[in-house]
Coordinates of C-alpha atoms in Angstrom, one line a residue:
Chain A
X1 CA 105.6 -217.5 91.7
X2 CA 108.3 -219.8 90.4
X3 CA 110.8 -217.5 88.2
X4 CA 113.3 -219.1 85.5
X5 CA 115.5 -216.8 87.2
X6 CA 114.9 -218.8 90.5
X7 CA 117.8 -221.3 91.2
X8 CA 116.7 -225.4 90.8
X9 CA 117.0 -228.0 93.8
X10 CA 120.6 -228.5 93.4
X11 CA 121.6 -224.7 93.0
X12 CA 121.7 -224.5 89.3
X13 CA 120.5 -221.1 87.1
X14 CA 120.5 -223.1 83.8
X15 CA 123.7 -224.6 83.3
X16 CA 125.4 -222.4 86.1
X17 CA 125.2 -222.8 89.8
X18 CA 125.7 -226.2 92.0
X19 CA 127.7 -226.4 94.9
X20 CA 131.1 -227.9 93.8
X21 CA 132.7 -228.2 97.8
X22 CA 135.0 -230.6 99.2
X23 CA 133.4 -233.1 101.3
X24 CA 134.8 -231.5 104.3
X25 CA 132.2 -228.4 103.9
X26 CA 129.0 -230.4 102.8
X27 CA 127.7 -230.3 106.3
X28 CA 127.8 -226.7 106.6
X29 CA 126.4 -225.8 103.2
X30 CA 123.4 -228.6 103.8
X31 CA 123.0 -226.9 106.8
X32 CA 122.3 -223.6 105.3
X33 CA 120.5 -225.0 102.4
X34 CA 118.3 -226.8 104.8
X35 CA 117.0 -223.6 106.6
X36 CA 117.8 -220.4 104.6
X37 CA 114.5 -220.0 102.8
X38 CA 112.3 -221.3 106.0
X39 CA 114.2 -218.8 107.8
X40 CA 114.1 -216.1 105.1
X41 CA 110.5 -216.4 105.0
X42 CA 109.7 -216.5 108.6
X43 CA 107.7 -213.7 110.1
X44 CA 110.3 -213.2 112.9
X45 CA 113.1 -212.7 110.6
X46 CA 111.1 -210.4 108.3
X47 CA 110.3 -208.4 111.1
X48 CA 114.0 -208.0 112.5
X49 CA 115.4 -207.7 108.7
X50 CA 112.8 -205.1 107.9
X51 CA 113.1 -203.3 111.2
X52 CA 117.0 -203.3 111.1
X53 CA 116.8 -202.0 107.2
X54 CA 114.7 -198.9 108.5
X55 CA 115.8 -197.7 111.6
X56 CA 119.9 -199.1 111.6
X57 CA 120.7 -198.9 107.4
X58 CA 118.2 -195.8 107.0
X59 CA 115.9 -197.6 104.2
X60 CA 114.2 -197.1 102.0
X61 CA 117.1 -195.6 99.8
X62 CA 115.9 -192.3 98.0
X63 CA 115.2 -193.0 94.5
X64 CA 116.4 -189.6 93.1
X65 CA 115.7 -188.0 89.8
X66 CA 119.5 -186.9 88.6
X67 CA 118.0 -183.9 86.7
X68 CA 121.2 -182.5 85.0
X69 CA 122.4 -185.7 84.2
X70 CA 119.3 -186.6 82.8
X71 CA 119.4 -183.1 80.7
X72 CA 122.7 -183.8 79.5
X73 CA 122.1 -187.6 78.6
X74 CA 118.2 -186.6 77.4
X75 CA 116.6 -189.6 79.2
X76 CA 114.9 -189.5 82.9
X77 CA 118.1 -191.0 84.9
X78 CA 117.1 -192.0 88.0
X79 CA 119.6 -192.9 91.0
X80 CA 118.9 -195.5 93.2
X81 CA 120.7 -194.1 96.5
X82 CA 122.4 -197.2 97.8
X83 CA 125.0 -194.9 98.6
X84 CA 123.3 -193.2 101.4
X85 CA 123.3 -196.3 103.5
X86 CA 124.8 -196.9 106.7
X87 CA 128.1 -198.0 105.7
X88 CA 128.0 -196.2 102.6
X89 CA 127.1 -199.3 99.7
X90 CA 124.3 -201.8 99.2
X91 CA 126.6 -204.7 100.9
X92 CA 124.8 -204.0 104.4
X93 CA 121.9 -205.1 103.1
X94 CA 123.1 -208.6 102.8
X95 CA 124.8 -208.5 106.1
X96 CA 122.2 -207.4 108.5
X97 CA 120.0 -210.4 106.6
X98 CA 123.0 -213.1 106.7
X99 CA 123.8 -212.0 110.2
X100 CA 120.3 -212.7 111.3
X101 CA 120.2 -216.2 110.0
X102 CA 123.7 -216.9 111.3
X103 CA 122.3 -215.8 114.9
X104 CA 119.2 -218.2 113.8
X105 CA 121.5 -221.1 113.4
X106 CA 123.7 -220.4 116.7
X107 CA 127.0 -219.3 115.0
X108 CA 128.8 -217.2 117.2
X109 CA 131.4 -216.6 115.2
X110 CA 131.4 -214.8 111.2
X111 CA 134.0 -214.8 108.6
X112 CA 133.8 -213.0 105.2
X113 CA 136.0 -212.0 102.3
X114 CA 136.5 -208.4 101.0
X115 CA 137.7 -206.7 97.7
X116 CA 137.1 -203.2 98.0
X117 CA 136.4 -203.7 102.0
X118 CA 133.0 -202.2 101.5
X119 CA 131.6 -205.6 102.6
X120 CA 134.3 -206.4 105.3
X121 CA 133.0 -203.3 106.9
X122 CA 129.4 -204.1 106.1
X123 CA 130.4 -207.4 108.2
X124 CA 132.3 -205.9 110.9
X125 CA 129.6 -203.6 111.4
X126 CA 126.7 -206.3 112.2
X127 CA 129.1 -208.3 114.3
X128 CA 129.8 -205.4 116.5
X129 CA 126.0 -204.9 116.3
X130 CA 125.3 -208.3 117.7
X131 CA 128.2 -209.1 119.7
X132 CA 129.8 -211.6 117.5
X133 CA 133.3 -212.4 116.8
X134 CA 134.4 -210.8 113.1
X135 CA 137.6 -212.3 111.0
X136 CA 137.7 -210.9 107.2
X137 CA 140.0 -212.0 105.0
X138 CA 141.3 -209.3 102.3
X139 CA 143.7 -209.4 99.5
X140 CA 147.2 -208.1 100.5
X141 CA 146.9 -205.8 97.7
X142 CA 143.7 -204.5 98.7
X143 CA 144.8 -203.7 101.9
X144 CA 147.0 -201.4 100.6
X145 CA 144.7 -199.7 98.4
X146 CA 141.3 -199.9 100.2
X147 CA 143.4 -198.5 103.4
X148 CA 140.4 -196.2 104.7
X149 CA 138.5 -199.6 104.9
X150 CA 140.9 -201.6 106.5
X151 CA 141.1 -199.0 109.5
X152 CA 137.2 -198.3 109.7
X153 CA 136.9 -202.7 110.2
X154 CA 139.9 -202.5 113.1
X155 CA 138.1 -200.1 114.6
X156 CA 134.6 -202.2 114.3
X157 CA 136.7 -205.0 116.1
X158 CA 137.5 -207.2 113.4
X159 CA 140.4 -209.2 112.7
X160 CA 141.7 -208.5 109.4
X161 CA 143.8 -211.2 107.8
X162 CA 146.1 -210.7 104.8
X163 CA 145.6 -213.1 102.3
X164 CA 148.9 -213.3 100.6
X165 CA 148.5 -216.0 98.1
X166 CA 147.9 -215.8 94.3
X167 CA 147.0 -212.3 93.1
X168 CA 146.7 -210.9 96.9
X169 CA 143.3 -209.8 95.7
X170 CA 139.2 -210.7 96.1
X171 CA 139.5 -213.8 94.4
X172 CA 142.6 -214.9 97.0
X173 CA 140.9 -213.5 99.8
X174 CA 137.4 -215.8 99.0
X175 CA 139.6 -218.7 98.7
X176 CA 141.6 -217.8 102.1
X177 CA 138.0 -217.7 103.8
X178 CA 137.1 -220.8 102.2
X179 CA 140.1 -222.8 104.0
X180 CA 139.4 -221.1 107.3
X181 CA 135.7 -222.4 106.7
X182 CA 137.0 -225.8 106.3
X183 CA 139.4 -225.8 109.3
X184 CA 137.0 -224.1 111.7
X185 CA 133.4 -225.4 110.6
X186 CA 131.6 -224.0 113.3
X187 CA 132.2 -220.5 111.8
X188 CA 129.4 -218.8 109.5
X189 CA 131.1 -217.9 106.4
X190 CA 129.2 -214.5 105.6
X191 CA 129.8 -214.1 101.7
X192 CA 129.4 -210.6 100.5
X193 CA 128.0 -211.0 96.8
X194 CA 126.2 -213.6 95.0
X195 CA 129.0 -215.9 94.4
X196 CA 130.0 -219.5 96.0
X197 CA 128.2 -222.6 96.3
X198 CA 124.8 -222.9 96.2
X199 CA 122.9 -221.8 98.3
X200 CA 124.8 -218.6 98.6
X201 CA 124.2 -217.2 95.1
X202 CA 120.5 -217.3 95.9
X203 CA 120.6 -216.4 99.7
X204 CA 122.3 -213.2 98.7
X205 CA 120.4 -212.1 96.0
X206 CA 117.1 -212.5 97.9
X207 CA 118.5 -209.9 100.8
X208 CA 119.6 -207.4 98.2
X209 CA 116.4 -207.6 96.4
X210 CA 115.1 -205.3 98.6
X211 CA 116.8 -202.8 95.9
X212 CA 114.0 -203.6 93.6
X213 CA 111.3 -204.2 96.0
X214 CA 111.7 -200.5 96.6
X215 CA 112.6 -199.4 92.9
X216 CA 108.9 -200.4 92.1
X217 CA 107.0 -198.4 94.5
X218 CA 109.1 -195.8 94.4
X219 CA 109.1 -195.5 90.6
X220 CA 104.8 -195.6 90.8
X221 CA 105.0 -192.6 93.1
X222 CA 107.4 -190.8 90.7
X223 CA 106.5 -191.9 87.1
X224 CA 103.2 -193.6 88.0
X225 CA 104.5 -197.0 86.3
X226 CA 106.6 -199.0 89.0
X227 CA 108.7 -200.2 85.6
X228 CA 111.6 -198.3 84.1
X229 CA 112.6 -198.8 80.3
X230 CA 115.8 -199.4 81.8
X231 CA 118.2 -200.6 84.8
X232 CA 121.8 -200.2 84.9
X233 CA 124.2 -201.6 87.5
X234 CA 128.0 -202.5 87.6
X235 CA 129.0 -206.4 88.3
X236 CA 131.9 -208.0 89.7
X237 CA 130.7 -210.7 91.7
X238 CA 127.0 -208.9 91.1
X239 CA 125.4 -208.5 94.3
X240 CA 124.2 -205.1 93.7
X241 CA 122.8 -206.1 90.3
X242 CA 121.1 -208.9 91.4
X243 CA 119.3 -206.7 93.9
X244 CA 118.3 -204.2 91.6
X245 CA 117.3 -206.6 88.8
X246 CA 115.7 -209.2 91.1
X247 CA 112.1 -207.9 90.9
X248 CA 112.3 -207.1 87.3
X249 CA 113.8 -210.3 85.8
X250 CA 110.8 -212.2 84.8
X251 CA 109.6 -208.6 83.0
X252 CA 111.1 -208.8 79.5
X253 CA 110.0 -205.2 79.0
X254 CA 112.3 -203.9 81.3
X255 CA 116.1 -203.8 79.7
X256 CA 118.9 -204.9 82.4
X257 CA 122.3 -203.6 81.7
X258 CA 125.2 -205.1 83.6
X259 CA 128.1 -203.6 83.2
X260 CA 131.5 -205.2 83.9
X261 CA 135.1 -203.6 84.6
X262 CA 137.2 -203.2 81.2
X263 CA 140.4 -202.2 83.3
X264 CA 142.6 -201.0 80.4
X265 CA 140.6 -202.4 77.7
X266 CA 138.1 -205.8 77.4
X267 CA 141.3 -207.1 75.6
X268 CA 144.5 -205.3 76.7
X269 CA 145.3 -208.4 79.0
X270 CA 144.2 -206.2 81.9
X271 CA 141.0 -206.2 82.3
X272 CA 138.3 -207.8 84.7
X273 CA 135.2 -208.1 81.6
X274 CA 134.1 -211.9 82.6
X275 CA 131.6 -212.2 80.1
X276 CA 133.7 -211.3 77.3
X277 CA 136.8 -213.3 78.7
X278 CA 135.7 -216.1 80.0
X279 CA 134.3 -219.5 79.8
X280 CA 132.5 -222.1 81.6
X281 CA 134.3 -222.8 84.4
X282 CA 134.3 -223.7 88.5
X283 CA 135.4 -221.0 91.1
X284 CA 134.8 -220.7 94.9
X285 CA 132.3 -223.9 94.3
X286 CA 130.2 -222.5 91.7
X287 CA 130.1 -223.3 87.9
X288 CA 129.9 -219.8 86.0
X289 CA 132.1 -217.5 83.2
X290 CA 135.2 -217.6 84.7
X291 CA 138.5 -216.2 83.2
X292 CA 140.5 -218.8 82.7
X293 CA 143.9 -220.2 80.6
X294 CA 143.5 -223.4 77.9
X295 CA 144.1 -225.8 81.1
X296 CA 141.6 -224.0 83.3
X297 CA 144.2 -222.3 85.5
X298 CA 142.2 -218.9 86.9
X299 CA 143.4 -215.8 85.3
X300 CA 144.3 -213.3 87.3
X301 CA 141.8 -210.2 86.5
X302 CA 142.5 -206.7 86.6
X303 CA 140.2 -203.2 87.1
X304 CA 141.4 -199.9 88.9
X305 CA 138.2 -200.8 91.1
X306 CA 139.0 -203.7 93.9
X307 CA 135.4 -204.0 93.8
X308 CA 135.0 -205.7 90.5
X309 CA 138.3 -207.4 89.6
X310 CA 136.7 -210.4 89.9
X311 CA 137.6 -213.5 87.6
X312 CA 134.2 -215.4 88.1
X313 CA 130.7 -213.6 88.3
X314 CA 127.6 -215.0 89.9
X315 CA 126.1 -218.0 88.5
X316 CA 122.5 -215.9 88.1
X317 CA 124.3 -213.8 86.0
X318 CA 126.0 -216.4 83.9
X319 CA 122.6 -217.3 83.2
X320 CA 121.4 -213.8 82.6
X321 CA 124.0 -213.1 80.0
X322 CA 123.8 -216.7 78.4
X323 CA 119.9 -216.5 78.1
X324 CA 120.2 -212.8 76.6
X325 CA 117.7 -211.6 79.4
X326 CA 120.5 -209.0 80.5
X327 CA 122.7 -207.2 78.1
X328 CA 126.2 -206.8 79.5
X329 CA 129.0 -203.9 78.8
X330 CA 132.0 -202.5 80.0
X331 CA 133.7 -199.6 81.0
X332 CA 137.3 -199.0 81.1
X333 CA 139.3 -197.5 84.1
X334 CA 139.4 -194.1 82.4
X335 CA 135.6 -194.1 81.4
X336 CA 134.9 -194.9 85.0
X337 CA 137.3 -192.4 86.3
X338 CA 135.5 -189.6 83.8
X339 CA 132.2 -191.0 85.0
X340 CA 132.6 -190.5 88.5
X341 CA 134.0 -186.5 88.3
X342 CA 131.2 -186.2 85.8
X343 CA 128.5 -187.2 88.6
X344 CA 130.4 -185.5 91.5
X345 CA 130.6 -182.3 89.3
X346 CA 126.8 -181.9 88.0
X347 CA 125.1 -183.7 90.9
X348 CA 127.2 -183.6 93.8
X349 CA 127.8 -186.9 94.8
X350 CA 130.8 -188.9 94.7
X351 CA 130.3 -192.7 93.7
X352 CA 132.4 -195.3 94.7
X353 CA 134.7 -196.6 91.7
X354 CA 132.9 -199.6 90.6
X355 CA 129.3 -197.9 90.9
X356 CA 131.3 -195.3 88.4
X357 CA 131.7 -198.1 85.5
X358 CA 127.6 -198.3 85.7
X359 CA 127.3 -194.5 85.1
X360 CA 130.0 -194.8 82.4
X361 CA 127.4 -196.7 80.1
X362 CA 125.6 -193.5 79.8
X363 CA 127.4 -191.9 77.0
X364 CA 127.2 -195.3 75.0
X365 CA 123.7 -195.7 75.0
X366 CA 121.2 -194.3 72.4
X367 CA 119.0 -193.3 75.1
X368 CA 115.4 -191.7 74.0
X369 CA 114.0 -188.8 75.4
X370 CA 111.1 -190.2 77.6
X371 CA 113.5 -193.2 78.4
X372 CA 113.3 -194.1 82.3
X373 CA 116.6 -195.3 83.1
X374 CA 117.4 -196.2 87.0
X375 CA 121.1 -196.4 87.7
X376 CA 122.0 -198.4 91.1
X377 CA 124.0 -196.3 92.5
X378 CA 125.8 -199.0 94.5
X379 CA 128.2 -197.1 97.0
X380 CA 130.0 -194.1 97.6
X381 CA 133.6 -192.8 96.7
X382 CA 135.0 -191.7 100.0
X383 CA 136.9 -194.9 99.7
X384 CA 138.5 -194.2 96.7
X385 CA 139.2 -190.4 97.2
X386 CA 143.5 -191.6 96.7
X387 CA 142.4 -192.9 93.8
X388 CA 140.2 -189.5 92.6
X389 CA 142.9 -187.2 93.8
X390 CA 145.9 -189.2 91.7
X391 CA 144.0 -189.1 88.3
X392 CA 142.5 -185.5 89.0
X393 CA 145.6 -184.4 86.7
X394 CA 144.7 -186.6 83.9
Chain B
X1 CA 140.8 -254.8 88.1
X2 CA 140.9 -251.1 89.4
X3 CA 145.1 -250.8 89.5
X4 CA 144.5 -250.0 93.2
X5 CA 142.2 -252.6 94.2
X6 CA 144.9 -254.8 92.9
X7 CA 147.7 -253.9 95.1
X8 CA 145.1 -254.8 98.3
X9 CA 145.1 -258.5 96.7
X10 CA 148.5 -258.6 98.1
X11 CA 148.6 -256.4 100.7
X12 CA 146.3 -254.5 102.9
X13 CA 148.3 -252.8 105.7
X14 CA 150.8 -250.1 106.3
X15 CA 150.4 -249.3 102.8
X16 CA 152.4 -246.3 102.4
X17 CA 151.1 -243.6 99.6
X18 CA 152.9 -240.3 98.9
X19 CA 151.3 -237.4 97.3
X20 CA 154.1 -235.0 94.9
X21 CA 153.1 -231.9 93.0
X22 CA 154.0 -232.6 89.0
X23 CA 156.5 -230.6 87.7
X24 CA 157.8 -229.7 91.0
X25 CA 160.6 -228.9 92.2
X26 CA 161.3 -228.6 88.4
X27 CA 159.8 -228.8 85.3
X28 CA 161.0 -232.2 84.6
X29 CA 161.3 -233.8 87.7
X30 CA 157.5 -235.4 87.8
X31 CA 159.1 -238.7 86.2
X32 CA 162.3 -238.7 88.5
X33 CA 160.2 -238.2 91.5
X34 CA 158.1 -241.3 90.7
X35 CA 160.9 -243.2 89.9
X36 CA 162.5 -242.3 93.1
X37 CA 159.6 -243.4 95.3
X38 CA 159.1 -246.7 93.4
X39 CA 162.6 -247.3 94.1
X40 CA 162.1 -246.4 97.8
X41 CA 159.2 -249.2 98.1
X42 CA 156.0 -247.0 98.5
X43 CA 152.8 -248.9 97.5
X44 CA 151.0 -246.1 95.5
X45 CA 151.4 -242.6 94.5
X46 CA 149.5 -239.2 94.3
X47 CA 150.2 -237.5 91.2
X48 CA 148.8 -233.6 91.9
X49 CA 148.1 -231.3 88.9
X50 CA 149.3 -228.1 90.0
X51 CA 146.1 -226.0 90.0
X52 CA 146.1 -222.0 90.5
X53 CA 143.1 -222.2 93.1
X54 CA 143.9 -225.6 95.1
X55 CA 141.1 -224.8 97.8
X56 CA 141.6 -228.0 99.5
X57 CA 144.9 -227.4 100.0
X58 CA 147.4 -225.6 102.6
X59 CA 150.2 -223.3 101.8
X60 CA 152.8 -226.2 101.1
X61 CA 150.9 -227.8 98.5
X62 CA 149.7 -224.5 97.1
X63 CA 153.2 -222.8 96.9
X64 CA 154.6 -226.1 95.0
X65 CA 151.6 -226.0 92.7
X66 CA 152.6 -222.1 92.2
X67 CA 156.0 -222.9 91.4
X68 CA 155.6 -225.9 89.3
X69 CA 152.9 -223.0 87.0
X70 CA 155.7 -220.7 87.2
X71 CA 158.0 -223.6 85.9
X72 CA 155.9 -224.0 82.8
X73 CA 153.7 -227.0 83.9
X74 CA 150.6 -227.8 81.9
X75 CA 148.2 -230.8 81.7
X76 CA 149.6 -231.7 78.1
X77 CA 153.1 -231.8 79.3
X78 CA 151.7 -233.6 82.9
X79 CA 150.2 -236.2 80.3
X80 CA 153.6 -236.5 78.4
X81 CA 155.8 -236.6 81.2
X82 CA 153.7 -239.7 82.3
X83 CA 153.5 -241.5 78.8
X84 CA 157.1 -241.7 78.7
X85 CA 157.1 -243.9 81.7
X86 CA 154.1 -245.7 81.1
X87 CA 156.0 -248.8 80.0
X88 CA 158.7 -249.2 82.8
X89 CA 156.6 -247.7 85.9
X90 CA 155.4 -250.3 88.2
X91 CA 153.8 -248.3 90.9
X92 CA 150.1 -247.3 90.6
X93 CA 149.4 -243.8 90.0
X94 CA 146.4 -241.7 91.5
X95 CA 145.9 -238.3 89.7
X96 CA 144.6 -235.5 91.8
X97 CA 143.8 -232.5 90.5
X98 CA 140.6 -230.0 90.7
X99 CA 137.4 -230.6 88.5
X100 CA 138.0 -227.4 86.6
X101 CA 140.9 -228.8 85.1
X102 CA 138.8 -231.8 83.5
X103 CA 136.1 -229.3 82.7
X104 CA 138.4 -226.8 80.5
X105 CA 140.6 -229.6 79.2
X106 CA 137.4 -231.4 78.0
X107 CA 136.0 -234.3 79.9
X108 CA 136.7 -237.0 77.5
X109 CA 139.7 -236.1 76.1
X110 CA 141.0 -236.0 79.9
X111 CA 139.7 -239.4 80.6
X112 CA 141.0 -240.3 77.5
X113 CA 144.5 -239.0 78.3
X114 CA 144.2 -240.4 82.0
X115 CA 143.7 -243.9 80.5
X116 CA 146.1 -243.5 77.9
X117 CA 148.7 -242.9 80.7
X118 CA 148.1 -246.1 82.4
X119 CA 146.0 -244.6 85.1
X120 CA 142.2 -246.0 86.1
X121 CA 141.8 -243.6 89.6
X122 CA 141.2 -240.1 90.1
X123 CA 140.9 -237.6 93.1
X124 CA 138.7 -234.5 92.5
X125 CA 138.4 -232.5 96.2
X126 CA 135.9 -230.9 94.6
X127 CA 133.3 -232.9 92.8
X128 CA 130.6 -233.5 94.8
X129 CA 128.6 -236.8 95.0
X130 CA 125.3 -235.2 93.6
X131 CA 127.5 -234.2 90.7
X132 CA 129.1 -237.5 90.8
X133 CA 125.8 -239.5 90.4
X134 CA 124.3 -236.9 87.9
X135 CA 127.2 -236.9 85.3
X136 CA 130.3 -238.1 86.4
X137 CA 129.6 -241.6 87.4
X138 CA 128.6 -242.6 83.7
X139 CA 131.5 -240.8 82.5
X140 CA 134.1 -242.3 84.4
X141 CA 132.6 -245.9 84.1
X142 CA 132.8 -245.5 80.3
X143 CA 136.6 -244.9 80.6
X144 CA 136.7 -247.7 83.4
X145 CA 138.1 -244.9 86.0
X146 CA 137.0 -245.0 89.7
X147 CA 136.4 -241.7 91.7
X148 CA 137.9 -241.7 95.0
X149 CA 135.7 -239.9 97.7
X150 CA 136.6 -238.2 100.8
X151 CA 135.1 -238.5 104.0
X152 CA 135.4 -236.6 107.3
X153 CA 134.6 -236.9 110.9
X154 CA 131.6 -235.0 110.1
X155 CA 130.3 -237.2 107.1
X156 CA 127.0 -238.7 107.6
X157 CA 126.9 -242.5 108.3
X158 CA 124.7 -243.0 105.3
X159 CA 126.8 -240.8 103.0
X160 CA 129.6 -243.0 104.0
X161 CA 127.5 -246.3 103.0
X162 CA 126.6 -244.7 99.8
X163 CA 130.4 -243.8 98.8
X164 CA 131.5 -247.3 99.8
X165 CA 129.1 -248.6 97.1
X166 CA 130.9 -246.3 94.5
X167 CA 134.2 -247.4 95.5
X168 CA 136.8 -249.9 93.8
X169 CA 139.9 -248.3 95.4
X170 CA 139.9 -246.9 98.4
X171 CA 137.9 -244.2 100.7
X172 CA 140.4 -241.1 101.6
X173 CA 139.5 -240.7 104.9
X174 CA 140.5 -236.8 106.1
X175 CA 142.0 -237.1 109.4
X176 CA 140.7 -234.2 110.8
X177 CA 138.6 -230.8 109.5
X178 CA 141.4 -229.5 107.7
X179 CA 142.9 -228.7 104.9
X180 CA 146.1 -230.4 103.5
X181 CA 149.4 -229.9 105.9
X182 CA 148.0 -230.1 109.2
X183 CA 150.6 -230.6 111.9
X184 CA 150.8 -232.4 115.0
X185 CA 149.8 -235.2 116.7
X186 CA 146.8 -237.6 116.5
X187 CA 144.4 -236.6 118.9
X188 CA 142.1 -239.2 120.9
X189 CA 138.6 -237.2 119.1
X190 CA 140.6 -238.5 115.6
X191 CA 141.2 -242.2 117.1
X192 CA 137.4 -242.5 118.3
X193 CA 136.6 -241.3 114.4
X194 CA 138.9 -243.8 112.9
X195 CA 137.5 -246.6 115.1
X196 CA 133.9 -245.6 114.3
X197 CA 134.7 -245.8 110.8
X198 CA 136.6 -249.5 110.7
X199 CA 134.0 -250.6 113.0
X200 CA 131.3 -250.1 110.0
X201 CA 133.1 -253.0 108.2
X202 CA 132.8 -251.2 104.8
X203 CA 133.8 -253.4 101.6
X204 CA 136.2 -250.0 100.7
X205 CA 140.1 -250.1 101.9
X206 CA 140.5 -247.2 104.1
X207 CA 143.7 -245.1 103.7
X208 CA 144.2 -241.8 105.9
X209 CA 145.4 -238.2 104.6
X210 CA 145.7 -234.8 105.6
X211 CA 148.1 -234.4 108.6
X212 CA 150.3 -237.5 108.4
X213 CA 153.5 -236.2 108.4
X214 CA 156.0 -238.6 110.0
X215 CA 156.4 -241.6 111.5
X216 CA 154.4 -241.5 114.4
X217 CA 151.6 -240.6 112.5
X218 CA 152.0 -242.7 109.9
X219 CA 152.0 -245.9 112.2
X220 CA 149.0 -244.5 114.4
X221 CA 146.9 -243.9 111.2
X222 CA 147.8 -247.7 109.9
X223 CA 146.5 -248.7 113.0
X224 CA 143.0 -247.9 112.0
X225 CA 143.2 -247.8 108.0
X226 CA 145.2 -250.0 105.4
X227 CA 147.6 -247.1 105.0
X228 CA 148.0 -244.1 104.9
X229 CA 149.0 -240.7 102.4
X230 CA 151.6 -238.2 103.1
X231 CA 151.8 -235.0 101.2
X232 CA 153.0 -231.9 102.4
X233 CA 155.9 -233.2 104.5
X234 CA 157.2 -235.0 101.3
X235 CA 156.9 -231.8 99.4
X236 CA 158.6 -230.1 102.0
X237 CA 161.6 -232.6 101.6
X238 CA 161.4 -232.3 98.2
X239 CA 162.2 -228.8 98.6
X240 CA 164.7 -228.6 101.1
X241 CA 166.9 -231.5 100.1
X242 CA 165.8 -232.1 96.2
X243 CA 164.8 -235.2 94.6
X244 CA 168.2 -236.9 95.7
X245 CA 167.0 -238.0 99.3
X246 CA 163.7 -239.5 98.7
X247 CA 164.8 -242.9 99.9
X248 CA 165.9 -241.5 103.2
X249 CA 162.7 -239.9 103.4
X250 CA 160.7 -242.9 103.1
X251 CA 162.8 -245.0 104.8
X252 CA 162.2 -243.2 107.8
X253 CA 158.9 -243.4 107.5
X254 CA 158.8 -246.8 107.5
X255 CA 161.5 -247.5 110.0

């Protein structure tokens, strides 16, 4: 079935997307574009992908009715437990898929960018699994604030290269990965989110779509209806939200809520709420909504969470925003921290700081008693313990 | 006639083009650098618009762009600076920037300003051919602006022929699979690629860039193309010696 939320032949979702890449990258991107759908839809790929997701990642991830959280907010709140995946987040769904695609294309050297380090760890993991060489670009600033993940990547055999340009965070790590890719066209760029030039956003969305595919039958089992009323997910680049929304995008009865990081406040000057602060622009090869100044210089975003401080958003999400199919909300650092402490205390689950932003909007919604809400619990908070401990006193 | 094509009427060998970053090393150096390059006798000049996220550029141009932005440069200032030398400047200028700068400034407004400054040639390394065909060709044609396309060792013959048909000024032959600022000698593999393109007998002139840094690489490049562009090596020289030594830098390349 053709959905208006799938890209057209040039990789556009409405006015967003495309592949704004230097000629140097054209052959690489073209090779992927010519092959990715055929590979993903092949029986061979599906068999290997499903089998690894089941036995290696531990899927299906549970859909858990959070009773005490539900009581507190007066609705039926389910948590899609991506935090229970191997490596601790949804990121591995994508890296398992892409590493298989890389192998089908005969690639042996893998590069990736990472912000919080979750995608870096998930990439280093699948490279170890397949015996492939792995180089991860990570902002110098993120290397400091996500030290445990850096150690994990190194232990997994990956080379971690600090990105020292610009704001020294995710945006710059992505720039460096793309520059390396230009100079080493034989490498496979295993991108971590629904961003970058077409076909990367579509490819990653398809690989994360397993989240909503499972939600459908799990909800059917638990509630008798495969549709929830509302799905909530946090958005940096947008891969976990793309996965949680994917099979529901065409069904207008399901409310989709994307939560961006507002940092110190949307209009504080220290924020990463791209949809609220951005305008149409081009970043990392994709036309999307972008935080920029009057002259098109990309603005450095801020969030306490290293996985959400991205100045753009995937083109699918830009389209979901513009078409009003998804509702875009945001949460500040403070609200996210409070939500993380709350979930920990009443459900015994320490969420990732990124995920905590999704939880934080529960308090802002006018929920009804029978409303079925699914929150995509995209990752676990082990990597953020230092931040949590530091703010515990506040 | 396109201003770069016009040069080719009288000279089509050993053309030297220099890339520099506007507003570097100091905010008001833009016009001084152009004047310095003109008196040193370069054939045409690539005027780089500093960008926060220059994907196709190596560390040297990234750093000069960063510095220029810190100096306070922006597109309005660049256009003002270029307007002040419009009547006196005799060296054709090519404007090089990233597509988002044009998009945000306003496509028509940007093109009008470019034309007002007496410039008719643009290099936008992240403007892909399909977007050019679907939208930007018509926009640029309206303003009499010609877009310069890059080709690489991996660009197919079919694409090169298409690019040739769109080109009025020159085709920018990227010397190797690299970002700007690559160093070292030109390899046999690169020479084979240069020869292959030369033998296609394209209607467009060929200018080689990326990795051209000194007399040796410049003269090698000129054996297989109509000329070459030096960027990072010039920026480094500006950073080290300032704008008063432009003449000696160029003389060394030409010697």
